[in-house]
Short mmCIF file of C-alpha atoms and ligand atoms in Angstrom, two decimals:
data_model
loop_
_atom_site.label_atom_id
_atom_site.label_comp_id
_atom_site.label_asym_id
_atom_site.label_seq_id
_atom_site.Cartn_x
_atom_site.Cartn_y
_atom_site.Cartn_z
CA MET A 7 -29.64 -92.15 9.00
CA LYS A 8 -28.41 -93.43 5.63
CA SER A 9 -25.06 -95.14 6.16
CA LYS A 10 -22.20 -95.07 8.62
CA ASN A 11 -20.69 -92.15 6.77
CA GLU A 12 -23.77 -90.09 6.11
CA VAL A 13 -26.36 -88.70 8.50
CA VAL A 14 -29.59 -86.90 7.69
CA VAL A 15 -31.38 -85.09 10.51
CA LYS A 16 -34.12 -82.51 10.78
CA ARG A 17 -32.66 -79.01 10.69
CA PRO A 18 -31.26 -78.35 14.19
CA ASP A 19 -32.03 -75.46 16.56
CA ASP A 20 -29.78 -73.73 19.08
CA TRP A 21 -31.54 -73.16 22.39
CA HIS A 22 -28.89 -70.85 23.92
CA LEU A 23 -26.97 -68.37 21.78
CA HIS A 24 -25.21 -65.01 22.25
CA LEU A 25 -25.23 -62.96 19.06
CA ARG A 26 -24.21 -59.59 20.60
CA ASP A 27 -24.81 -56.46 18.55
CA GLY A 28 -23.26 -54.14 15.95
CA GLU A 29 -20.22 -55.42 14.05
CA MET A 30 -19.93 -58.48 16.29
CA LEU A 31 -23.50 -59.47 15.40
CA GLN A 32 -22.75 -59.01 11.71
CA ALA A 33 -19.63 -61.17 11.96
CA VAL A 34 -21.07 -64.08 13.94
CA LEU A 35 -24.69 -64.30 12.79
CA PRO A 36 -24.00 -66.06 9.44
CA PHE A 37 -22.54 -69.08 11.27
CA SER A 38 -25.84 -69.62 13.05
CA ALA A 39 -28.17 -68.52 10.26
CA GLU A 40 -26.69 -70.80 7.59
CA LEU A 41 -27.46 -73.93 9.58
CA TYR A 42 -29.89 -73.53 12.45
CA GLY A 43 -33.63 -73.17 12.11
CA ARG A 44 -34.13 -71.18 15.29
CA ALA A 45 -32.00 -69.92 18.13
CA ILE A 46 -32.83 -68.55 21.55
CA ILE A 47 -31.07 -65.21 21.68
CA MET A 48 -29.60 -64.27 25.02
CA PRO A 49 -30.45 -60.78 26.26
CA ASN A 50 -27.22 -59.88 28.08
CA LEU A 51 -26.30 -56.96 25.86
CA ARG A 52 -24.94 -53.70 27.25
CA PRO A 53 -27.42 -52.32 28.21
CA PRO A 54 -29.51 -55.51 28.55
CA VAL A 55 -32.72 -56.32 26.67
CA ARG A 56 -35.10 -55.38 29.47
CA THR A 57 -38.39 -54.61 27.76
CA VAL A 58 -40.58 -55.99 25.01
CA LYS A 59 -39.68 -52.87 23.03
CA ASP A 60 -35.94 -53.58 23.46
CA ALA A 61 -36.50 -57.18 22.32
CA ALA A 62 -38.48 -56.11 19.24
CA ALA A 63 -35.75 -53.64 18.26
CA TYR A 64 -32.99 -56.21 18.82
CA ARG A 65 -34.87 -58.79 16.76
CA ARG A 66 -35.13 -56.28 13.93
CA ARG A 67 -31.37 -55.56 14.08
CA ILE A 68 -30.69 -59.30 13.83
CA LEU A 69 -33.03 -59.80 10.87
CA ASN A 70 -31.58 -56.72 9.14
CA CYS A 71 -28.23 -58.54 8.93
CA LEU A 72 -29.79 -61.29 6.82
CA PRO A 73 -31.23 -61.34 3.30
CA ALA A 74 -34.99 -60.66 3.18
CA GLY A 75 -37.02 -63.81 3.69
CA HIS A 76 -34.13 -65.76 5.19
CA GLY A 77 -35.55 -68.62 7.22
CA PHE A 78 -33.51 -68.19 10.43
CA GLN A 79 -35.77 -67.36 13.37
CA PRO A 80 -34.29 -65.51 16.34
CA LEU A 81 -36.35 -66.40 19.42
CA MET A 82 -36.17 -63.45 21.76
CA THR A 83 -35.75 -63.36 25.53
CA LEU A 84 -36.05 -60.70 28.20
CA TYR A 85 -33.40 -59.99 30.82
CA LEU A 86 -35.04 -60.19 34.22
CA THR A 87 -34.10 -57.54 36.78
CA ASP A 88 -35.35 -56.80 40.29
CA GLU A 89 -37.49 -54.08 38.71
CA THR A 90 -39.14 -55.99 35.85
CA PRO A 91 -42.88 -55.32 36.21
CA PRO A 92 -45.29 -58.27 35.90
CA ALA A 93 -47.14 -56.17 33.31
CA GLU A 94 -44.14 -56.47 30.98
CA ILE A 95 -44.58 -60.26 30.96
CA ARG A 96 -48.28 -59.90 30.17
CA LEU A 97 -47.42 -57.53 27.36
CA ALA A 98 -44.79 -59.97 26.06
CA LYS A 99 -47.33 -62.78 26.06
CA SER A 100 -50.02 -60.77 24.30
CA GLU A 101 -47.59 -59.55 21.63
CA GLY A 102 -46.27 -63.10 21.15
CA LEU A 103 -42.78 -61.78 20.76
CA LEU A 104 -40.90 -63.51 23.56
CA THR A 105 -39.94 -67.16 23.93
CA GLY A 106 -38.68 -66.86 27.48
CA VAL A 107 -37.30 -64.72 30.27
CA LYS A 108 -33.68 -65.09 31.38
CA LEU A 109 -32.68 -64.96 35.01
CA TYR A 110 -29.05 -64.10 35.74
CA PRO A 111 -28.17 -64.01 39.43
CA VAL A 112 -26.38 -60.68 39.82
CA GLY A 113 -22.64 -61.08 39.27
CA ALA A 114 -22.88 -64.70 38.05
CA THR A 115 -21.50 -64.16 34.53
CA THR A 116 -20.72 -61.75 31.66
CA ASN A 117 -23.01 -58.69 31.71
CA SER A 118 -24.99 -59.85 34.71
CA GLU A 119 -24.58 -56.61 36.69
CA HIS A 120 -28.28 -55.87 36.26
CA GLY A 121 -29.28 -59.40 37.24
CA VAL A 122 -31.56 -60.49 40.04
CA THR A 123 -30.24 -59.85 43.56
CA SER A 124 -32.61 -62.36 45.19
CA ILE A 125 -35.10 -64.72 43.56
CA LYS A 126 -37.64 -63.83 46.24
CA LYS A 127 -37.69 -60.30 44.86
CA VAL A 128 -39.00 -61.48 41.50
CA TYR A 129 -41.56 -64.00 42.76
CA ARG A 130 -44.49 -61.93 41.55
CA VAL A 131 -43.10 -61.87 38.03
CA LEU A 132 -42.39 -65.58 38.15
CA GLU A 133 -45.96 -66.27 39.27
CA VAL A 134 -47.26 -64.40 36.24
CA MET A 135 -44.90 -66.41 34.03
CA GLN A 136 -46.21 -69.61 35.55
CA GLU A 137 -49.79 -68.47 34.92
CA LEU A 138 -49.03 -67.53 31.30
CA ASP A 139 -46.83 -70.55 30.52
CA MET A 140 -43.79 -68.37 29.81
CA PRO A 141 -40.55 -70.35 30.23
CA LEU A 142 -37.90 -69.20 32.70
CA LEU A 143 -34.32 -69.66 31.53
CA ILE A 144 -31.90 -69.71 34.44
CA HIS A 145 -28.17 -69.20 34.68
CA GLY A 146 -28.02 -71.67 37.55
CA GLU A 147 -25.05 -70.55 39.59
CA VAL A 148 -24.81 -68.68 42.87
CA SER A 149 -22.43 -65.74 42.84
CA ASP A 150 -21.71 -65.88 46.58
CA PRO A 151 -17.92 -65.43 46.78
CA ALA A 152 -17.79 -67.83 49.72
CA VAL A 153 -18.92 -70.69 47.46
CA ASP A 154 -16.19 -72.51 45.53
CA ILE A 155 -16.49 -71.77 41.80
CA PHE A 156 -16.79 -75.49 40.98
CA ASP A 157 -19.73 -75.85 43.38
CA ARG A 158 -21.75 -72.87 42.24
CA GLU A 159 -24.20 -74.94 40.22
CA SER A 160 -24.89 -77.53 42.90
CA VAL A 161 -25.29 -74.86 45.59
CA PHE A 162 -27.68 -72.98 43.31
CA ILE A 163 -29.79 -76.10 42.93
CA ASP A 164 -30.05 -76.57 46.70
CA ARG A 165 -30.50 -72.96 47.70
CA GLU A 166 -32.54 -71.54 44.86
CA LEU A 167 -33.80 -73.93 42.21
CA GLN A 168 -35.34 -76.61 44.37
CA PRO A 169 -37.29 -74.12 46.57
CA LEU A 170 -38.44 -72.28 43.44
CA ARG A 171 -39.65 -75.46 41.77
CA GLN A 172 -41.51 -76.46 44.91
CA ALA A 173 -43.17 -73.07 45.14
CA MET A 174 -44.07 -72.98 41.43
CA PRO A 175 -44.38 -76.52 40.08
CA GLU A 176 -46.10 -75.39 36.89
CA LEU A 177 -43.37 -72.92 35.92
CA LYS A 178 -41.43 -74.25 32.94
CA ILE A 179 -37.71 -73.91 33.67
CA VAL A 180 -34.56 -74.44 31.64
CA MET A 181 -31.51 -74.78 33.84
CA GLU A 182 -29.12 -73.52 31.19
CA HIS A 183 -25.79 -75.12 30.23
CA VAL A 184 -25.67 -77.99 32.70
CA SER A 185 -22.07 -78.36 33.86
CA SER A 186 -21.95 -80.93 36.65
CA LYS A 187 -22.96 -84.49 37.43
CA ILE A 188 -25.07 -83.12 40.28
CA GLY A 189 -26.86 -80.90 37.75
CA VAL A 190 -27.42 -83.81 35.37
CA ASP A 191 -28.81 -85.99 38.15
CA TYR A 192 -31.07 -83.18 39.29
CA VAL A 193 -32.58 -82.80 35.81
CA LEU A 194 -32.94 -86.57 35.49
CA ALA A 195 -34.89 -86.66 38.74
CA ALA A 196 -37.36 -83.98 37.64
CA GLU A 197 -40.73 -85.30 36.62
CA LYS A 198 -41.84 -82.31 34.60
CA ASN A 199 -41.22 -78.70 33.62
CA LEU A 200 -37.43 -78.90 33.86
CA GLY A 201 -35.00 -79.23 30.98
CA THR A 202 -31.44 -78.21 30.31
CA THR A 203 -29.29 -77.03 27.44
CA VAL A 204 -25.99 -78.79 26.85
CA THR A 205 -23.03 -77.00 25.27
CA PRO A 206 -20.41 -78.57 22.99
CA HIS A 207 -17.57 -77.49 25.27
CA HIS A 208 -19.06 -79.10 28.37
CA LEU A 209 -19.23 -82.32 26.33
CA LEU A 210 -15.65 -82.01 25.11
CA ILE A 211 -13.35 -80.62 27.78
CA ASN A 212 -12.74 -80.76 31.50
CA ARG A 213 -11.05 -78.27 33.76
CA ASN A 214 -7.56 -79.53 32.93
CA SER A 215 -7.98 -77.79 29.57
CA ILE A 216 -7.94 -74.40 31.24
CA PHE A 217 -4.45 -75.07 32.56
CA ALA A 218 -2.92 -77.44 29.98
CA GLY A 219 0.25 -75.99 28.45
CA GLY A 220 -0.16 -72.77 30.46
CA LEU A 221 -3.18 -70.73 31.42
CA ASN A 222 -5.59 -70.77 28.48
CA PRO A 223 -8.27 -68.08 28.46
CA HIS A 224 -9.90 -69.65 25.40
CA MET A 225 -11.09 -72.53 27.55
CA TYR A 226 -12.65 -70.20 30.09
CA CYS A 227 -16.41 -69.92 30.13
CA LEU A 228 -19.18 -69.91 32.71
CA PRO A 229 -20.27 -72.18 34.19
CA VAL A 230 -16.61 -73.14 34.28
CA VAL A 231 -15.87 -76.63 32.90
CA LYS A 232 -15.51 -79.11 35.72
CA ARG A 233 -14.08 -82.56 36.49
CA GLU A 234 -13.86 -85.47 34.06
CA ALA A 235 -16.64 -87.25 35.97
CA ASP A 236 -18.89 -84.25 35.35
CA ARG A 237 -18.08 -84.20 31.64
CA LEU A 238 -18.82 -87.92 31.33
CA ALA A 239 -22.17 -87.54 33.10
CA ILE A 240 -23.20 -84.71 30.76
CA ARG A 241 -22.07 -86.74 27.77
CA GLN A 242 -24.02 -89.79 28.83
CA ALA A 243 -27.19 -87.78 29.33
CA ALA A 244 -26.85 -85.97 25.99
CA VAL A 245 -26.31 -89.13 23.93
CA SER A 246 -29.10 -90.97 25.72
CA GLY A 247 -31.72 -89.04 23.76
CA ASP A 248 -33.52 -88.13 27.01
CA PRO A 249 -35.99 -85.36 26.06
CA ARG A 250 -34.91 -83.10 28.93
CA PHE A 251 -31.45 -82.59 27.38
CA PHE A 252 -31.05 -80.48 24.26
CA PHE A 253 -28.43 -78.55 22.35
CA GLY A 254 -27.66 -74.97 23.34
CA SER A 255 -24.28 -73.83 22.03
CA ASP A 256 -23.79 -70.98 24.51
CA SER A 257 -21.60 -69.60 21.73
CA ALA A 258 -20.43 -66.39 23.38
CA PRO A 259 -17.98 -64.40 21.26
CA HIS A 260 -15.52 -61.96 22.79
CA ARG A 261 -12.76 -60.09 20.97
CA LEU A 262 -9.22 -61.42 21.40
CA VAL A 263 -8.25 -58.28 23.35
CA ASP A 264 -11.02 -58.97 25.83
CA LYS A 265 -10.14 -62.66 26.24
CA GLU A 266 -6.36 -62.35 26.42
CA LYS A 267 -5.99 -59.89 29.26
CA ALA A 268 -5.97 -59.96 33.04
CA GLY A 269 -9.61 -60.29 34.02
CA GLY A 270 -10.35 -61.77 30.60
CA ALA A 271 -13.98 -62.36 29.66
CA ALA A 272 -15.80 -65.67 30.15
CA GLY A 273 -17.27 -67.24 27.02
CA VAL A 274 -16.18 -69.23 23.98
CA PHE A 275 -17.20 -68.76 20.35
CA ASN A 276 -17.96 -72.28 19.23
CA ILE A 277 -20.78 -72.18 16.72
CA SER A 278 -18.69 -72.84 13.62
CA THR A 279 -17.34 -76.09 15.07
CA ALA A 280 -20.29 -77.06 17.25
CA LEU A 281 -22.19 -79.49 15.07
CA SER A 282 -19.21 -81.38 13.67
CA SER A 283 -17.75 -81.90 17.13
CA ILE A 284 -21.08 -83.02 18.52
CA VAL A 285 -21.47 -85.57 15.73
CA ARG A 286 -18.06 -86.92 16.78
CA VAL A 287 -19.30 -87.29 20.34
CA PHE A 288 -22.38 -89.24 19.25
CA GLU A 289 -20.27 -91.36 16.91
CA ALA A 290 -17.72 -92.14 19.62
CA GLU A 291 -20.52 -93.06 22.02
CA GLU A 292 -22.17 -95.26 19.37
CA SER A 293 -25.34 -93.23 19.66
CA MET A 294 -25.76 -91.73 16.20
CA ASP A 295 -29.41 -92.74 16.29
CA LYS A 296 -29.92 -90.21 19.13
CA LEU A 297 -28.24 -87.28 17.41
CA GLU A 298 -31.44 -85.96 15.88
CA ALA A 299 -33.26 -86.05 19.24
CA PHE A 300 -30.54 -83.97 20.86
CA MET A 301 -30.00 -81.48 18.02
CA SER A 302 -33.42 -81.14 16.44
CA LEU A 303 -36.31 -82.66 18.40
CA ASN A 304 -36.00 -82.38 22.19
CA GLY A 305 -35.71 -78.60 22.45
CA ALA A 306 -38.63 -77.96 20.14
CA ARG A 307 -40.73 -80.40 22.12
CA PHE A 308 -39.77 -78.78 25.43
CA TYR A 309 -40.73 -75.34 24.15
CA GLY A 310 -43.90 -76.66 22.51
CA MET A 311 -42.83 -75.73 18.99
CA PRO A 312 -42.99 -77.73 15.78
CA VAL A 313 -39.88 -79.54 14.59
CA ASN A 314 -38.25 -77.86 11.58
CA PRO A 315 -39.73 -79.30 8.38
CA ASP A 316 -36.50 -79.59 6.36
CA THR A 317 -33.35 -81.63 6.87
CA ILE A 318 -29.58 -81.31 6.70
CA THR A 319 -27.07 -83.93 5.59
CA LEU A 320 -23.66 -84.56 7.14
CA GLN A 321 -20.92 -86.67 5.63
CA LYS A 322 -17.81 -88.14 7.14
CA THR A 323 -14.64 -87.19 5.27
CA GLU A 324 -11.50 -89.31 4.97
CA THR A 325 -9.14 -86.51 5.92
CA PRO A 326 -9.77 -83.97 8.67
CA VAL A 327 -11.81 -80.91 7.73
CA PRO A 328 -9.53 -77.83 7.89
CA ALA A 329 -10.37 -75.80 11.00
CA THR A 330 -10.79 -72.03 11.02
CA ASP A 331 -8.81 -70.70 13.96
CA ASN A 332 -10.34 -67.24 14.17
CA ILE A 333 -12.64 -64.81 12.39
CA PRO A 334 -12.30 -61.05 11.83
CA VAL A 335 -14.53 -58.65 13.73
CA GLY A 336 -13.89 -55.01 12.90
CA ARG A 337 -10.18 -54.40 13.54
CA ASP A 338 -9.92 -57.31 15.95
CA ARG A 339 -10.56 -61.07 15.79
CA VAL A 340 -12.55 -63.70 17.63
CA LYS A 341 -10.94 -67.06 18.35
CA VAL A 342 -12.93 -70.12 17.34
CA PHE A 343 -13.24 -72.80 20.02
CA GLN A 344 -11.12 -75.73 18.87
CA PRO A 345 -12.04 -79.25 19.79
CA ARG A 346 -8.82 -81.13 20.57
CA GLU A 347 -9.62 -83.91 18.14
CA PRO A 348 -9.59 -83.39 14.36
CA GLN A 349 -12.98 -82.98 12.73
CA PHE A 350 -14.26 -85.41 10.12
CA TRP A 351 -17.90 -84.46 9.66
CA GLN A 352 -19.08 -81.77 7.31
CA ILE A 353 -22.43 -80.49 6.19
CA VAL A 354 -23.00 -81.37 2.55
CA ASP A 355 -26.63 -80.41 2.18
CA GLY A 356 -28.94 -77.93 3.91
CA LEU A 357 -26.67 -74.90 4.39
CA ARG A 358 -28.50 -71.67 3.58
CA GLN A 359 -27.24 -68.52 1.90
CA THR A 360 -26.69 -65.70 4.37
CA LYS A 361 -25.66 -62.94 1.92
C1 NCD B 14 -21.62 -65.71 28.37
C2 NCD B 14 -21.33 -64.37 27.68
O1 NCD B 14 -20.16 -64.10 27.35
O2 NCD B 14 -22.27 -63.60 27.44
N1 NCD B 14 -20.40 -66.26 28.85
C3 NCD B 14 -20.14 -67.55 29.13
O3 NCD B 14 -19.05 -67.85 29.61
N2 NCD B 14 -21.00 -68.50 28.86
C4 NCD B 14 -22.64 -65.52 29.45
C5 NCD B 14 -23.23 -66.81 29.96
O4 NCD B 14 -24.01 -67.46 29.29
O5 NCD B 14 -22.91 -67.18 31.10
ZN1 ZN B 15 -24.81 -68.05 27.73
#
């Protein structure tokens, strides 16, 4: 850190990102690639990224949208299904192409129709992952319709995650996008092999936002944002610098037509505002000295990767930075997640060319 109005941190990484495909990929990728060193790319495409071959092809499509030699590294994941053969994990390990395997309980979120119907069914695959030190990334919510939507994370922890961790203590697990105080406390109580990504929106809003001024689909994501006490617990953990908590934007773009309809899609596109709003959170919590741990160090350490060698510089401006409300994608648009508060931090050094 240099002064109150300038911050220098190692180039950050994004440990949970949806880039989609086709023209959506082309439209959203530059926002990640200009700033982040690496990003874990979620595999919930239609159809999902189910094999090492799918992941290699998807990686190529991502890199093809960037200038040759661009430094952004997409870290690929596989979408676990009931049918994933253990041999696919061995292949993934030997090819060195995958950073992790994503488990979506069937029906838990966007494009999870092919997800796992019961964790017991994939135990053999998980055992191989444990043996090979391949991280398991979990969407930690039950999809049982009898469970209240605000309790889905805590019930998942009791019913699924705790038994799994007891059965496979050496399996490295990321409980993605922690969204509740119970989830935060659970991660804090874990001695090893458990971490969590934290999204900007779970740090910034509570469930009132979904209903303030009328029903607002642009505040709807999964796990759904919860009570103020949950938000404050997540915030406290993130700004503490605890190594088990690291940034994962969960930036999940959907076209306006798909958000603003009955049965509108879950997911917010936040990556263009993510860093500046997170800096505000750390500033407000008087924890600027922990910003680098959260954005640039903890995730790399959890995944056993080196920290990015270069740095970025942020400066605080006197007047609010103008906010982009939406971006074009083909003939439609994608709304940018807007933090309620004005933004005062902008990146003045370290942005990379993406064209
Ligand atoms: C994500 C998406 O749209 O792919 N949606 C979301 O609300 N976060 C899926 C996910 O990560 O749950
Ligand atoms: Zn996600």
